C-alpha atoms as a PDB file:
ATOM      1  CA  UNK A   1      -1.198   8.057  15.695  1.00  0.00           C
ATOM      2  CA  UNK A   2      -1.185   5.114  13.307  1.00  0.00           C
ATOM      3  CA  UNK A   3       1.467   4.963  10.588  1.00  0.00           C
ATOM      4  CA  UNK A   4      -0.366   5.729   7.300  1.00  0.00           C
ATOM      5  CA  UNK A   5       1.962   3.308   5.490  1.00  0.00           C
ATOM      6  CA  UNK A   6       1.158   0.314   7.727  1.00  0.00           C
ATOM      7  CA  UNK A   7       0.778  -3.142   6.206  1.00  0.00           C
ATOM      8  CA  UNK A   8      -2.588  -4.840   6.696  1.00  0.00           C
ATOM      9  CA  UNK A   9      -2.920  -7.520   9.368  1.00  0.00           C
ATOM     10  CA  UNK A  10      -5.421  -9.479   7.271  1.00  0.00           C
ATOM     11  CA  UNK A  11      -5.515 -10.749   3.711  1.00  0.00           C
ATOM     12  CA  UNK A  12      -7.170  -8.374   1.294  1.00  0.00           C
ATOM     13  CA  UNK A  13     -10.590  -9.523   0.144  1.00  0.00           C
ATOM     14  CA  UNK A  14     -11.585  -8.231  -3.278  1.00  0.00           C
ATOM     15  CA  UNK A  15     -14.586  -5.916  -3.118  1.00  0.00           C
ATOM     16  CA  UNK A  16     -14.885  -4.650  -6.686  1.00  0.00           C
ATOM     17  CA  UNK A  17     -16.570  -6.527  -9.514  1.00  0.00           C
ATOM     18  CA  UNK A  18     -15.725  -4.481 -12.607  1.00  0.00           C
ATOM     19  CA  UNK A  19     -16.879  -5.503 -16.070  1.00  0.00           C
ATOM     20  CA  UNK A  20     -14.440  -7.487 -18.197  1.00  0.00           C
ATOM     21  CA  UNK A  21     -12.255  -5.026 -20.094  1.00  0.00           C
ATOM     22  CA  UNK A  22     -10.173  -5.805 -23.179  1.00  0.00           C
ATOM     23  CA  UNK A  23      -7.274  -3.659 -21.878  1.00  0.00           C
ATOM     24  CA  UNK A  24      -5.859  -4.125 -18.364  1.00  0.00           C
ATOM     25  CA  UNK A  25      -5.237  -0.372 -18.000  1.00  0.00           C
ATOM     26  CA  UNK A  26      -8.999   0.168 -17.911  1.00  0.00           C
ATOM     27  CA  UNK A  27      -9.060  -1.483 -14.479  1.00  0.00           C
ATOM     28  CA  UNK A  28      -6.916   1.224 -12.876  1.00  0.00           C
ATOM     29  CA  UNK A  29      -9.832   3.266 -11.385  1.00  0.00           C
ATOM     30  CA  UNK A  30     -11.329   0.109  -9.862  1.00  0.00           C
ATOM     31  CA  UNK A  31      -7.941  -0.966  -8.508  1.00  0.00           C
ATOM     32  CA  UNK A  32      -7.395   2.470  -6.991  1.00  0.00           C
ATOM     33  CA  UNK A  33     -10.640   2.100  -5.041  1.00  0.00           C
ATOM     34  CA  UNK A  34     -10.005  -1.594  -4.308  1.00  0.00           C
ATOM     35  CA  UNK A  35      -6.633  -0.878  -2.672  1.00  0.00           C
ATOM     36  CA  UNK A  36      -7.533   2.428  -0.958  1.00  0.00           C
ATOM     37  CA  UNK A  37      -5.353   4.498  -3.288  1.00  0.00           C
ATOM     38  CA  UNK A  38      -2.163   2.900  -1.902  1.00  0.00           C
ATOM     39  CA  UNK A  39       0.592   0.871  -3.516  1.00  0.00           C
ATOM     40  CA  UNK A  40       0.127  -2.740  -2.441  1.00  0.00           C
ATOM     41  CA  UNK A  41       3.905  -3.146  -2.058  1.00  0.00           C
ATOM     42  CA  UNK A  42       5.360   0.022  -0.488  1.00  0.00           C
ATOM     43  CA  UNK A  43       2.032   1.461   0.771  1.00  0.00           C
ATOM     44  CA  UNK A  44       2.699   4.873  -0.831  1.00  0.00           C
ATOM     45  CA  UNK A  45      -0.406   7.034  -1.075  1.00  0.00           C
ATOM     46  CA  UNK A  46      -1.421   8.228  -4.521  1.00  0.00           C
ATOM     47  CA  UNK A  47      -2.755  11.426  -2.931  1.00  0.00           C
ATOM     48  CA  UNK A  48       0.880  12.209  -2.166  1.00  0.00           C
ATOM     49  CA  UNK A  49       2.687  10.749  -5.189  1.00  0.00           C
ATOM     50  CA  UNK A  50      -0.056  11.574  -7.683  1.00  0.00           C
ATOM     51  CA  UNK A  51      -2.448   9.333  -9.624  1.00  0.00           C
ATOM     52  CA  UNK A  52      -0.171   9.346 -12.673  1.00  0.00           C
ATOM     53  CA  UNK A  53       2.643   7.885 -10.548  1.00  0.00           C
ATOM     54  CA  UNK A  54       0.588   4.700 -10.188  1.00  0.00           C
ATOM     55  CA  UNK A  55      -0.289   1.940 -12.576  1.00  0.00           C
ATOM     56  CA  UNK A  56      -1.641  -1.557 -12.907  1.00  0.00           C
ATOM     57  CA  UNK A  57       0.682  -4.333 -11.743  1.00  0.00           C
ATOM     58  CA  UNK A  58       0.363  -7.895 -13.004  1.00  0.00           C
ATOM     59  CA  UNK A  59       1.139 -10.016  -9.957  1.00  0.00           C
ATOM     60  CA  UNK A  60       1.803 -12.973 -12.238  1.00  0.00           C
ATOM     61  CA  UNK A  61       3.843 -11.342 -15.022  1.00  0.00           C
ATOM     62  CA  UNK A  62       2.362 -10.857 -18.465  1.00  0.00           C
ATOM     63  CA  UNK A  63       5.139 -12.707 -20.284  1.00  0.00           C
ATOM     64  CA  UNK A  64       4.939 -15.838 -18.147  1.00  0.00           C
ATOM     65  CA  UNK A  65       1.144 -15.785 -17.783  1.00  0.00           C
ATOM     66  CA  UNK A  66      -0.296 -14.220 -20.986  1.00  0.00           C
ATOM     67  CA  UNK A  67      -3.731 -15.713 -20.257  1.00  0.00           C
ATOM     68  CA  UNK A  68      -3.948 -13.521 -17.101  1.00  0.00           C
ATOM     69  CA  UNK A  69      -3.166 -10.162 -18.743  1.00  0.00           C
ATOM     70  CA  UNK A  70      -6.706  -8.832 -18.265  1.00  0.00           C
ATOM     71  CA  UNK A  71      -7.743 -11.032 -15.318  1.00  0.00           C
ATOM     72  CA  UNK A  72      -8.825  -8.628 -12.568  1.00  0.00           C
ATOM     73  CA  UNK A  73      -7.787 -10.985  -9.764  1.00  0.00           C
ATOM     74  CA  UNK A  74      -4.196 -10.887 -11.064  1.00  0.00           C
ATOM     75  CA  UNK A  75      -4.061  -7.080 -11.096  1.00  0.00           C
ATOM     76  CA  UNK A  76      -2.944  -4.757  -8.318  1.00  0.00           C
ATOM     77  CA  UNK A  77      -2.637  -1.018  -7.762  1.00  0.00           C
ATOM     78  CA  UNK A  78       1.067  -0.219  -7.507  1.00  0.00           C
ATOM     79  CA  UNK A  79       3.271   2.826  -7.744  1.00  0.00           C
ATOM     80  CA  UNK A  80       5.328   2.974 -10.904  1.00  0.00           C
ATOM     81  CA  UNK A  81       8.550   2.607  -8.885  1.00  0.00           C
ATOM     82  CA  UNK A  82       7.554  -0.708  -7.286  1.00  0.00           C
ATOM     83  CA  UNK A  83       5.989  -1.958 -10.496  1.00  0.00           C
ATOM     84  CA  UNK A  84       9.186  -1.153 -12.406  1.00  0.00           C
ATOM     85  CA  UNK A  85      11.462  -2.794  -9.838  1.00  0.00           C
ATOM     86  CA  UNK A  86       9.275  -5.889  -9.616  1.00  0.00           C
ATOM     87  CA  UNK A  87       9.294  -6.165 -13.416  1.00  0.00           C
ATOM     88  CA  UNK A  88       8.588  -9.685 -14.603  1.00  0.00           C
ATOM     89  CA  UNK A  89       9.908 -11.460 -11.505  1.00  0.00           C
ATOM     90  CA  UNK A  90       8.244 -14.774 -10.773  1.00  0.00           C
ATOM     91  CA  UNK A  91       9.775 -17.339  -8.410  1.00  0.00           C
ATOM     92  CA  UNK A  92      10.805 -20.757  -9.616  1.00  0.00           C
ATOM     93  CA  UNK A  93       9.781 -23.748  -7.487  1.00  0.00           C
ATOM     94  CA  UNK A  94      12.956 -23.710  -5.379  1.00  0.00           C
ATOM     95  CA  UNK A  95      12.688 -19.970  -4.718  1.00  0.00           C
ATOM     96  CA  UNK A  96       9.067 -20.378  -3.702  1.00  0.00           C
ATOM     97  CA  UNK A  97       9.991 -23.206  -1.283  1.00  0.00           C
ATOM     98  CA  UNK A  98      12.751 -20.988   0.150  1.00  0.00           C
ATOM     99  CA  UNK A  99      10.314 -18.105   0.652  1.00  0.00           C
ATOM    100  CA  UNK A 100      11.829 -16.059  -2.160  1.00  0.00           C
ATOM    101  CA  UNK A 101       8.724 -14.355  -3.528  1.00  0.00           C
ATOM    102  CA  UNK A 102       6.848 -11.064  -3.351  1.00  0.00           C
ATOM    103  CA  UNK A 103       3.788 -11.494  -1.129  1.00  0.00           C
ATOM    104  CA  UNK A 104       0.381 -11.192  -2.758  1.00  0.00           C
ATOM    105  CA  UNK A 105      -1.913  -9.108  -0.500  1.00  0.00           C
ATOM    106  CA  UNK A 106      -4.902 -11.303  -1.405  1.00  0.00           C
ATOM    107  CA  UNK A 107      -3.086 -14.550  -0.582  1.00  0.00           C
ATOM    108  CA  UNK A 108      -0.774 -13.432   2.227  1.00  0.00           C
ATOM    109  CA  UNK A 109      -1.072 -11.355   5.372  1.00  0.00           C
ATOM    110  CA  UNK A 110       1.363  -8.606   4.426  1.00  0.00           C
ATOM    111  CA  UNK A 111       1.989  -7.757   8.106  1.00  0.00           C
ATOM    112  CA  UNK A 112       3.496 -11.227   8.573  1.00  0.00           C
ATOM    113  CA  UNK A 113       6.156 -10.373   5.986  1.00  0.00           C
ATOM    114  CA  UNK A 114       6.622  -6.605   6.171  1.00  0.00           C
ATOM    115  CA  UNK A 115       6.199  -3.981   8.897  1.00  0.00           C
ATOM    116  CA  UNK A 116       6.966  -0.319   9.172  1.00  0.00           C
ATOM    117  CA  UNK A 117       9.015   1.160  11.977  1.00  0.00           C
ATOM    118  CA  UNK A 118       8.358   4.833  11.292  1.00  0.00           C
ATOM    119  CA  UNK A 119       9.701   5.305   7.748  1.00  0.00           C
ATOM    120  CA  UNK A 120      11.649   2.070   7.460  1.00  0.00           C
ATOM    121  CA  UNK A 121      10.299  -1.283   6.287  1.00  0.00           C
ATOM    122  CA  UNK A 122      11.320  -4.262   8.425  1.00  0.00           C
ATOM    123  CA  UNK A 123      11.231  -7.765   6.991  1.00  0.00           C
ATOM    124  CA  UNK A 124       9.668 -10.531   9.092  1.00  0.00           C
ATOM    125  CA  UNK A 125      10.134 -13.460   6.710  1.00  0.00           C
ATOM    126  CA  UNK A 126      12.322 -14.597   3.826  1.00  0.00           C
ATOM    127  CA  UNK A 127       9.683 -13.231   1.458  1.00  0.00           C
ATOM    128  CA  UNK A 128       9.785  -9.934   3.335  1.00  0.00           C
ATOM    129  CA  UNK A 129      13.579  -9.757   3.080  1.00  0.00           C
ATOM    130  CA  UNK A 130      13.419 -10.527  -0.628  1.00  0.00           C
ATOM    131  CA  UNK A 131      10.686  -7.927  -1.186  1.00  0.00           C
ATOM    132  CA  UNK A 132      12.559  -5.199   0.703  1.00  0.00           C
ATOM    133  CA  UNK A 133      15.645  -5.865  -1.411  1.00  0.00           C
ATOM    134  CA  UNK A 134      13.929  -6.389  -4.788  1.00  0.00           C
ATOM    135  CA  UNK A 135      11.704  -3.318  -4.474  1.00  0.00           C
ATOM    136  CA  UNK A 136      14.358  -1.250  -2.665  1.00  0.00           C
ATOM    137  CA  UNK A 137      11.768  -0.367  -0.034  1.00  0.00           C
ATOM    138  CA  UNK A 138      14.350   1.247   2.237  1.00  0.00           C
ATOM    139  CA  UNK A 139      15.961   3.548  -0.272  1.00  0.00           C
ATOM    140  CA  UNK A 140      17.229   6.579   1.709  1.00  0.00           C
ATOM    141  CA  UNK A 141      14.947   9.100  -0.040  1.00  0.00           C
ATOM    142  CA  UNK A 142      11.869   6.952   0.586  1.00  0.00           C
ATOM    143  CA  UNK A 143      12.708   6.384   4.251  1.00  0.00           C
ATOM    144  CA  UNK A 144      13.388  10.101   4.751  1.00  0.00           C
ATOM    145  CA  UNK A 145      10.139  11.074   3.007  1.00  0.00           C
ATOM    146  CA  UNK A 146       8.013   8.629   5.007  1.00  0.00           C
ATOM    147  CA  UNK A 147       9.657   9.608   8.291  1.00  0.00           C
ATOM    148  CA  UNK A 148       9.080  13.298   7.522  1.00  0.00           C
ATOM    149  CA  UNK A 149       5.492  12.622   6.518  1.00  0.00           C
ATOM    150  CA  UNK A 150       4.834  10.760   9.777  1.00  0.00           C
ATOM    151  CA  UNK A 151       6.452  13.580  11.775  1.00  0.00           C
ATOM    152  CA  UNK A 152       4.291  16.145   9.945  1.00  0.00           C
ATOM    153  CA  UNK A 153       1.115  14.124  10.638  1.00  0.00           C
ATOM    154  CA  UNK A 154       2.011  13.860  14.318  1.00  0.00           C
ATOM    155  CA  UNK A 155       2.526  17.636  14.509  1.00  0.00           C
ATOM    156  CA  UNK A 156      -0.798  18.236  12.746  1.00  0.00           C
ATOM    157  CA  UNK A 157      -2.580  15.839  15.121  1.00  0.00           C
ATOM    158  CA  UNK A 158      -1.056  17.680  18.068  1.00  0.00           C
ATOM    159  CA  UNK A 159      -2.341  21.004  16.717  1.00  0.00           C
ATOM    160  CA  UNK A 160      -5.798  19.507  16.175  1.00  0.00           C
ATOM    161  CA  UNK A 161      -5.881  18.302  19.784  1.00  0.00           C
ATOM    162  CA  UNK A 162      -4.891  21.797  20.980  1.00  0.00           C
ATOM    163  CA  UNK A 163      -7.637  23.313  18.835  1.00  0.00           C
ATOM    164  CA  UNK A 164     -10.190  20.880  20.299  1.00  0.00           C
ATOM    165  CA  UNK A 165      -9.198  21.948  23.823  1.00  0.00           C
ATOM    166  CA  UNK A 166      -9.554  25.610  22.862  1.00  0.00           C
ATOM    167  CA  UNK A 167     -13.006  24.905  21.434  1.00  0.00           C
ATOM    168  CA  UNK A 168     -14.067  23.171  24.656  1.00  0.00           C
ATOM    169  CA  UNK A 169     -12.778  26.146  26.666  1.00  0.00           C
ATOM    170  CA  UNK A 170     -14.570  28.603  24.370  1.00  0.00           C
ATOM    171  CA  UNK A 171     -17.815  26.605  24.615  1.00  0.00           C
ATOM    172  CA  UNK A 172     -17.520  26.505  28.405  1.00  0.00           C
ATOM    173  CA  UNK A 173     -16.946  30.277  28.520  1.00  0.00           C
ATOM    174  CA  UNK A 174     -19.873  30.875  26.174  1.00  0.00           C
ATOM    175  CA  UNK A 175     -22.165  28.598  28.193  1.00  0.00           C
ATOM    176  CA  UNK A 176     -21.144  30.375  31.420  1.00  0.00           C
ATOM    177  CA  UNK A 177     -21.766  33.815  29.881  1.00  0.00           C
ATOM    178  CA  UNK A 178     -25.156  32.697  28.564  1.00  0.00           C
ATOM    179  CA  UNK A 179     -26.239  31.427  31.986  1.00  0.00           C
ATOM    180  CA  UNK A 180     -25.239  34.746  33.636  1.00  0.00           C
ATOM    181  CA  UNK A 181     -27.182  36.798  31.109  1.00  0.00           C
END
């Protein structure tokens, strides 16, 4: 079973072409579809956290880049927790050279920076380490929730496999009974 929180192994390619809106919040439905209803940073699912627990993140912060406030390519679907912890962070030149930045899923392969081991996020670069710390990706409640969610999915998958076997057995019995009749 694949971890539902996994980080992509390729850069995200934008697929949506929404109209130009005067308010960045109007892009939220398009961003939800664009990013498969998952936070681009922690990979939380909005089906679990709830649509209202998600918002529009400005990768390049509004205050530092006011000309990008409604630029779709600067907007991401993020849970309110990650968005709030990221705030208006933007690396200076030295930080960027040192790998102190939050990866952009359209410019970076997130898997090269961040990976899940069950419910815990493991950093695989300086940017990954910074992101884990800045966004508190391994807060105990989050790790426990994700680990429990993965355990529950595994148990459900096991039950589905058992049900499939029972269906095959039932079909075999039915076929055998039909041939005898």
